[in-house]
Amino acid sequence: MESQHLIDRLGLAETDWYQRWNGLPPSTDPVPLPTASEAERLLVERLGADPVDAAAVAAARPDPRRDPELWWVLDRCYRQLSDDMGGVGMLLWPKLPEDLGATGRFVYLWALLAVLPQTLEYHRSRGVPQEVTWATLGNVGEKLRLNRARYGEPGLAVVFWFTLHFRGSIFRLGRLEFAMERLGDSHPFTGHRAGEMTLGMHIPGEGGPLSAASCRESVEWADRFFPEHFGDLVPADPMYTCTSWLLDPQLGDHLPVEANIVRFGRCFDLVAASPTAAVDGEKDVLQFVFDHIGPYDAAALPRDSTLRRVLADGLARGSPGRSARACGDATDLGGSLTSAVAQRPCTTTLPDEPGATATSPAVNNHHSGWTDPRPPEPPPVRTPTRHRCDRRRSRRR
C-alpha cells in the first residue's frame, strides 16, 4: 500500500506514528491472531469481560483482505509489543478515525490478544505467580465495562493503558496495581535521579473499598514481589509514587476524617503539582466518578453518594478536583496505613466499587498459547518488610 494512502485512511497526518510504524523491521512471521471464538472465550473466562463486550470484540476481528489498512496497523502494533516485552512506559498509539467502525475501535486490543502467549511466557520466566498474572490482565474487563458506560457502545478507548499489562511492567497485587516507571528529566521528587526505577501506584475502580488494611497489604506484597521477581530492574528500597485526583488535599476539607480516600491521601508526601493539575483533575473526576466525557452541566451531575455530592458541588462552584502528585517509601506507607487500620471503619466509598475482589477464575483454554501450565498457587503469606529510603522528605501538605 502507498504511504500516503495509509496516512490518509488512518488519520496519521498530524502524528509521527506512520514513520514510527513504517520504520520497524520487515515481518518474518504472520500475526498469531486467535480466532473469534477463542478471543471471546478468553475475554470472558480469563480477562474479566462481560459477554456483551466479548461478543463485540469477536465480531470485530480484523481480516487482512477486508481491512488491509487495519491489518497493517495490527501487524505493526503486535511487533512493537513483541519486540519490547518487559519494556516500561505506555505506547500511546494514536486514535483512529471513527469511520473505521468497530474493527478500528478494537484493532489495538486484537494486537494485545495476539501477543498474550508471549506475555504469559515472560511472566513465567520471571516466576510471577499465575494468580497475579490473571488478576493483572483481568483489568481489561473492567475497562471494557467503563467504556460502555461512558460512550454508550462497546470499545476500549484507553487501550494504550494495557501496553503496560501485556508487556509485563505492571502488576495487580491485591487492591492496588504497581507499575515500574522510570523518572523523567523534569521529575519533581527531591533526592532522586532521572532514570531511576520507581513503583507507580494505580487504583482500579473494581476490587472493593479502598481500605487502609487492603492498601497496606498491597504495599507489603509489592515490597516483596518486585525484589523477588524484578530485582535486576527495581531497587531494593524503591520510591512509590502516585498521581491521582484522590490525593487532592481539598477532599479532606469536605469528606469525613475517617473516609478511606482521606486516609489514603494522608499516607503520602505531596510534591509540587503539575501545571495541568486542575485540568487533569477535573477530567479525571468526570471520567472516574461520574462516567462522563466532554462538556457537562455541574447542576445535573448525580449526587447519590457523599463523594459524588462533594465533587459535584465543587464543580458547580468552579472548584474542580486537582490531580496531585505524591511519593513515599515502603516504611512510610506501611506505618501510615497501619495507623489508619486502627481507626474506625469508613462508610464513604467510591461510587463504582462493587465490593468484590477483581480476580479471574482459573479455566482451561483450548488455544495452547493461552494455557498456563503451572498449577494454581496459594496466596503468599504476607508478612511486612521494612526498607529505608534515603531521599530527603518532601514537605507534607
XYZ file of C-alpha atoms in Angstrom:
397
model
C 0.000 0.000 0.000
C 1.153 3.511 -0.729
C 2.308 5.521 2.258
C 0.031 8.496 1.596
C -2.999 6.227 1.341
C -2.202 4.723 4.770
C -1.588 8.122 6.318
C -4.880 9.490 4.990
C -7.003 6.424 5.737
C -5.649 6.026 9.260
C -5.699 9.735 10.127
C -1.967 9.866 10.833
C -1.131 13.164 9.117
C -0.806 15.066 12.406
C 1.338 12.420 14.136
C 4.653 10.675 13.602
C 3.144 7.239 14.009
C 3.330 6.303 10.352
C 7.066 6.938 10.381
C 7.483 5.034 13.643
C 5.478 2.043 12.459
C 6.892 2.037 8.963
C 10.431 2.090 10.359
C 10.001 -1.285 12.073
C 11.924 -4.215 10.557
C 10.043 -6.289 7.977
C 7.723 -9.013 9.282
C 9.022 -12.570 9.184
C 6.018 -14.404 10.648
C 2.286 -13.693 10.385
C 0.475 -12.232 13.370
C -0.740 -15.199 15.508
C -4.268 -13.861 15.834
C -6.724 -16.001 17.818
C -9.999 -16.981 16.204
C -13.118 -15.009 17.076
C -14.427 -17.820 19.302
C -11.063 -18.210 21.068
C -10.906 -14.492 21.751
C -14.468 -14.353 23.027
C -13.873 -17.224 25.434
C -10.550 -15.767 26.573
C -12.090 -12.377 27.308
C -14.909 -13.800 29.413
C -13.077 -16.604 31.198
C -9.671 -15.016 31.770
C -9.803 -11.269 31.237
C -12.941 -10.482 33.230
C -15.066 -9.166 30.340
C -18.845 -9.152 30.226
C -20.279 -11.376 27.468
C -21.691 -8.362 25.607
C -18.240 -6.798 25.328
C -16.542 -10.077 24.429
C -19.072 -10.681 21.660
C -18.464 -7.195 20.261
C -14.707 -7.789 20.177
C -15.142 -11.156 18.489
C -17.409 -9.664 15.824
C -14.759 -7.027 15.059
C -11.882 -9.425 14.348
C -9.632 -7.841 11.683
C -9.291 -9.536 8.310
C -6.290 -8.863 6.033
C -8.403 -8.900 2.865
C -11.362 -6.898 4.169
C -9.335 -4.500 6.354
C -5.880 -4.160 4.761
C -5.091 -0.810 6.405
C -6.108 -2.021 9.851
C -4.208 -5.245 9.335
C -1.118 -3.129 8.666
C -1.724 -1.374 11.999
C -2.299 -4.711 13.751
C 0.958 -6.108 12.388
C 2.978 -3.066 13.488
C 1.468 -2.930 16.964
C 1.979 -6.642 17.500
C 5.629 -6.280 16.519
C 6.083 -3.324 18.844
C 4.729 -5.316 21.761
C 6.660 -8.462 20.903
C 9.972 -6.670 20.384
C 9.654 -4.729 23.657
C 8.412 -7.429 26.023
C 9.365 -6.270 29.507
C 9.539 -2.630 28.430
C 8.210 0.178 30.624
C 6.120 3.182 29.680
C 2.869 3.253 27.742
C 2.767 3.065 23.963
C 0.436 5.969 23.200
C -0.999 4.645 19.971
C -2.997 7.235 18.000
C -6.771 7.419 17.966
C -8.030 6.048 14.659
C -10.866 7.607 12.603
C -14.376 6.715 13.736
C -15.431 5.692 10.235
C -13.220 2.615 10.591
C -16.037 1.232 12.727
C -15.875 -1.456 15.388
C -12.808 -3.086 13.850
C -10.993 0.230 14.131
C -12.099 0.588 17.768
C -10.783 -2.860 18.674
C -7.751 -3.365 16.410
C -5.336 -2.423 19.189
C -6.997 -4.867 21.582
C -6.571 -7.591 18.959
C -2.832 -6.808 18.872
C -2.747 -7.315 22.647
C -4.600 -10.614 22.366
C -2.156 -11.774 19.697
C 0.871 -11.128 21.925
C -0.679 -12.682 25.051
C 1.175 -16.028 24.738
C 4.449 -14.090 24.873
C 3.173 -12.133 27.892
C 2.430 -15.371 29.727
C 5.853 -16.764 28.854
C 7.513 -13.583 30.115
C 5.615 -13.843 33.401
C 6.660 -17.482 33.741
C 10.303 -16.609 33.045
C 10.148 -14.093 35.911
C 8.438 -16.536 38.267
C 5.280 -14.424 38.536
C 2.542 -16.450 40.271
C -0.363 -17.246 37.993
C -2.853 -15.650 40.389
C -1.015 -12.357 39.883
C -0.892 -12.833 36.113
C -4.635 -13.221 35.710
C -5.590 -10.651 38.333
C -3.418 -8.156 36.439
C -4.788 -8.947 32.983
C -8.351 -9.031 34.335
C -8.334 -5.224 34.320
C -9.265 -5.477 30.628
C -12.825 -6.458 31.543
C -13.212 -3.523 33.926
C -12.129 -1.004 31.318
C -14.444 -2.531 28.683
C -17.345 -2.029 31.108
C -16.284 1.548 31.806
C -16.053 2.292 28.095
C -19.611 1.072 27.529
C -20.852 3.202 30.450
C -19.073 6.330 29.231
C -19.632 6.146 25.487
C -22.765 4.032 25.202
C -21.132 1.410 22.964
C -18.511 -1.326 23.258
C -14.942 -0.167 22.834
C -11.653 0.346 24.660
C -10.620 3.977 24.361
C -7.873 3.531 26.988
C -6.306 0.550 25.218
C -2.869 2.237 25.416
C -3.003 1.617 29.189
C -2.786 -2.101 28.523
C 0.502 -1.833 26.665
C 1.886 -1.948 30.230
C -0.039 -5.077 31.229
C 0.745 -7.056 28.096
C 4.460 -6.145 28.187
C 4.798 -7.201 31.817
C 5.569 -3.897 33.531
C 2.509 -3.530 35.786
C 1.041 -5.977 38.284
C -2.094 -6.152 40.388
C -1.204 -7.100 43.931
C -4.400 -7.151 45.945
C -6.316 -3.875 45.903
C -3.669 -1.843 44.042
C -1.664 -2.010 40.839
C 2.064 -1.218 40.749
C 3.815 -0.169 37.545
C 7.557 0.000 37.038
C 8.152 3.598 35.950
C 11.391 5.461 35.211
C 11.688 9.049 36.395
C 11.985 11.603 33.626
C 14.413 14.507 33.459
C 11.978 17.018 34.971
C 10.505 14.873 37.745
C 9.510 16.688 40.972
C 10.823 14.182 43.532
C 13.654 15.589 45.650
C 16.691 13.377 46.116
C 16.019 11.052 43.184
C 17.763 10.923 39.816
C 16.356 10.818 36.310
C 16.135 7.266 35.017
C 15.588 5.773 38.476
C 13.012 2.980 38.506
C 10.087 3.693 40.815
C 6.832 1.913 41.538
C 3.801 3.878 40.419
C 0.680 3.055 42.419
C -2.607 2.827 40.496
C -6.091 2.230 41.849
C -8.501 0.009 39.903
C -12.145 1.027 40.152
C -13.214 -2.539 40.879
C -11.995 -4.570 43.817
C -13.815 -3.350 46.899
C -13.351 -0.384 49.252
C -10.023 1.431 49.270
C -9.477 0.484 52.887
C -6.271 1.112 54.788
C -5.941 -2.604 55.503
C -6.221 -3.620 51.847
C -3.774 -0.905 50.753
C -1.269 -1.851 53.452
C -1.454 -5.468 52.345
C -0.828 -4.424 48.727
C 2.211 -2.297 49.620
C 3.691 -5.062 51.755
C 3.125 -7.515 48.921
C 4.784 -5.177 46.406
C 7.715 -4.682 48.763
C 8.438 -8.422 48.454
C 7.218 -9.055 44.914
C 9.452 -6.696 42.952
C 12.782 -7.543 44.633
C 11.981 -11.236 44.140
C 10.850 -11.119 40.512
C 12.381 -7.887 39.173
C 15.392 -7.329 41.392
C 17.505 -6.540 38.334
C 15.225 -3.607 37.458
C 13.773 -2.270 40.726
C 15.963 -1.088 43.630
C 15.638 -2.860 46.959
C 14.150 0.256 48.577
C 12.057 1.761 45.761
C 10.173 5.012 45.929
C 6.428 4.615 45.486
C 4.672 7.364 43.554
C 1.040 8.162 42.903
C -0.624 10.813 40.745
C -4.376 10.994 41.226
C -7.350 13.202 41.945
C -7.805 11.007 45.038
C -4.798 12.771 46.581
C -6.306 16.254 46.220
C -5.980 17.778 49.717
C -9.237 19.673 49.151
C -11.097 16.400 49.678
C -10.052 16.388 53.324
C -11.960 19.618 53.829
C -15.272 18.107 52.745
C -15.184 14.348 53.378
C -15.356 12.705 56.824
C -11.975 12.457 58.520
C -12.330 8.654 58.606
C -13.112 8.374 54.871
C -10.970 5.843 53.036
C -9.926 8.430 50.444
C -8.797 10.890 53.127
C -6.839 8.212 54.954
C -5.201 7.093 51.719
C -4.080 10.608 50.848
C -2.552 11.194 54.272
C -0.137 8.305 53.745
C 1.872 10.238 51.148
C 4.133 13.268 50.913
C 2.707 15.645 48.330
C 5.092 17.358 45.916
C 4.634 20.324 43.605
C 1.542 19.986 41.432
C 1.932 19.827 37.674
C 0.911 22.871 35.585
C -2.093 20.901 34.300
C -3.231 19.624 37.725
C -6.603 21.414 37.684
C -7.474 20.432 34.108
C -6.348 16.842 34.612
C -8.178 16.564 37.917
C -11.454 17.904 36.510
C -11.286 15.485 33.586
C -10.432 12.509 35.807
C -13.192 13.278 38.302
C -15.749 13.428 35.498
C -14.490 10.177 33.977
C -13.832 8.052 37.045
C -16.544 9.284 39.396
C -19.362 10.278 37.023
C -18.552 8.177 33.909
C -18.812 11.386 31.887
C -16.786 12.611 28.904
C -16.843 16.116 27.430
C -18.910 19.223 28.306
C -21.083 18.938 31.391
C -23.691 20.696 33.498
C -22.489 20.526 37.108
C -26.032 21.024 38.407
C -27.159 17.884 36.576
C -24.404 15.585 37.866
C -25.684 12.790 40.152
C -25.284 13.307 43.891
C -26.200 9.798 45.043
C -23.180 9.334 47.340
C -21.193 11.517 49.699
C -18.256 11.569 47.324
C -20.328 12.465 44.275
C -22.127 15.212 46.174
C -18.856 16.759 47.377
C -17.278 16.643 43.922
C -20.373 17.801 42.041
C -20.746 20.732 44.425
C -17.093 21.609 43.903
C -17.504 21.585 40.129
C -20.623 23.723 40.439
C -18.798 26.426 42.391
C -15.843 26.382 39.996
C -13.514 24.438 42.258
C -12.811 21.193 40.386
C -10.713 18.403 41.813
C -6.983 18.653 41.226
C -4.641 15.869 40.219
C -1.961 15.687 42.930
C 1.453 14.021 42.832
C 2.916 12.223 45.813
C 5.639 9.850 46.925
C 6.526 7.606 49.819
C 8.689 4.618 50.685
C 7.546 1.251 51.996
C 8.353 2.156 55.598
C 6.400 5.425 55.448
C 3.419 3.923 53.669
C 3.335 0.801 55.821
C 3.451 2.808 59.020
C 0.826 5.296 57.890
C -1.521 2.560 56.695
C -1.016 0.569 59.893
C -2.084 3.608 61.891
C -5.100 4.082 59.637
C -6.183 0.470 60.122
C -6.566 1.135 63.846
C -9.149 3.850 63.187
C -12.828 3.060 62.927
C -14.121 1.760 59.576
C -15.239 4.178 56.908
C -18.551 4.154 55.077
C -17.630 6.568 52.276
C -16.546 4.580 49.225
C -16.117 5.153 45.534
C -19.457 5.039 43.715
C -18.445 2.243 41.361
C -16.973 -0.135 43.908
C -18.853 -3.464 43.845
C -17.223 -4.839 46.970
C -15.756 -7.867 45.182
C -12.183 -8.900 44.510
C -11.289 -8.484 40.848
C -9.565 -11.780 40.180
C -10.163 -14.083 37.270
C -11.152 -17.744 37.735
C -8.825 -20.462 36.559
C -10.134 -22.210 33.461
C -8.836 -24.398 30.671
C -8.232 -22.676 27.361
C -8.128 -24.580 24.123
C -5.550 -22.299 22.499
C -2.211 -23.793 23.588
C -0.548 -20.393 23.795
C -3.019 -19.232 26.430
C -2.945 -22.320 28.618
C -0.919 -21.694 31.742
C 0.823 -24.977 32.618
C 1.533 -24.019 36.208
C -0.762 -25.454 38.889
C -2.779 -22.922 40.881
C -0.746 -21.491 43.731
C -1.998 -20.500 47.177
C -1.881 -16.799 48.054
C 1.511 -15.851 49.512
C 1.922 -15.447 53.226
C 2.111 -11.710 53.606
C 4.471 -10.548 56.331
C 5.566 -6.924 56.432
C 9.076 -5.909 55.407
C 10.696 -2.599 56.164
C 13.043 -0.592 53.968
C 14.690 2.756 54.466
C 14.595 5.380 51.748
C 17.496 7.837 51.639
C 15.508 10.572 49.921
C 15.019 13.982 51.516
C 11.499 14.158 52.868
C 9.153 16.354 50.829
C 7.167 18.901 52.800
C 3.842 17.373 53.746
C 0.883 19.435 52.594
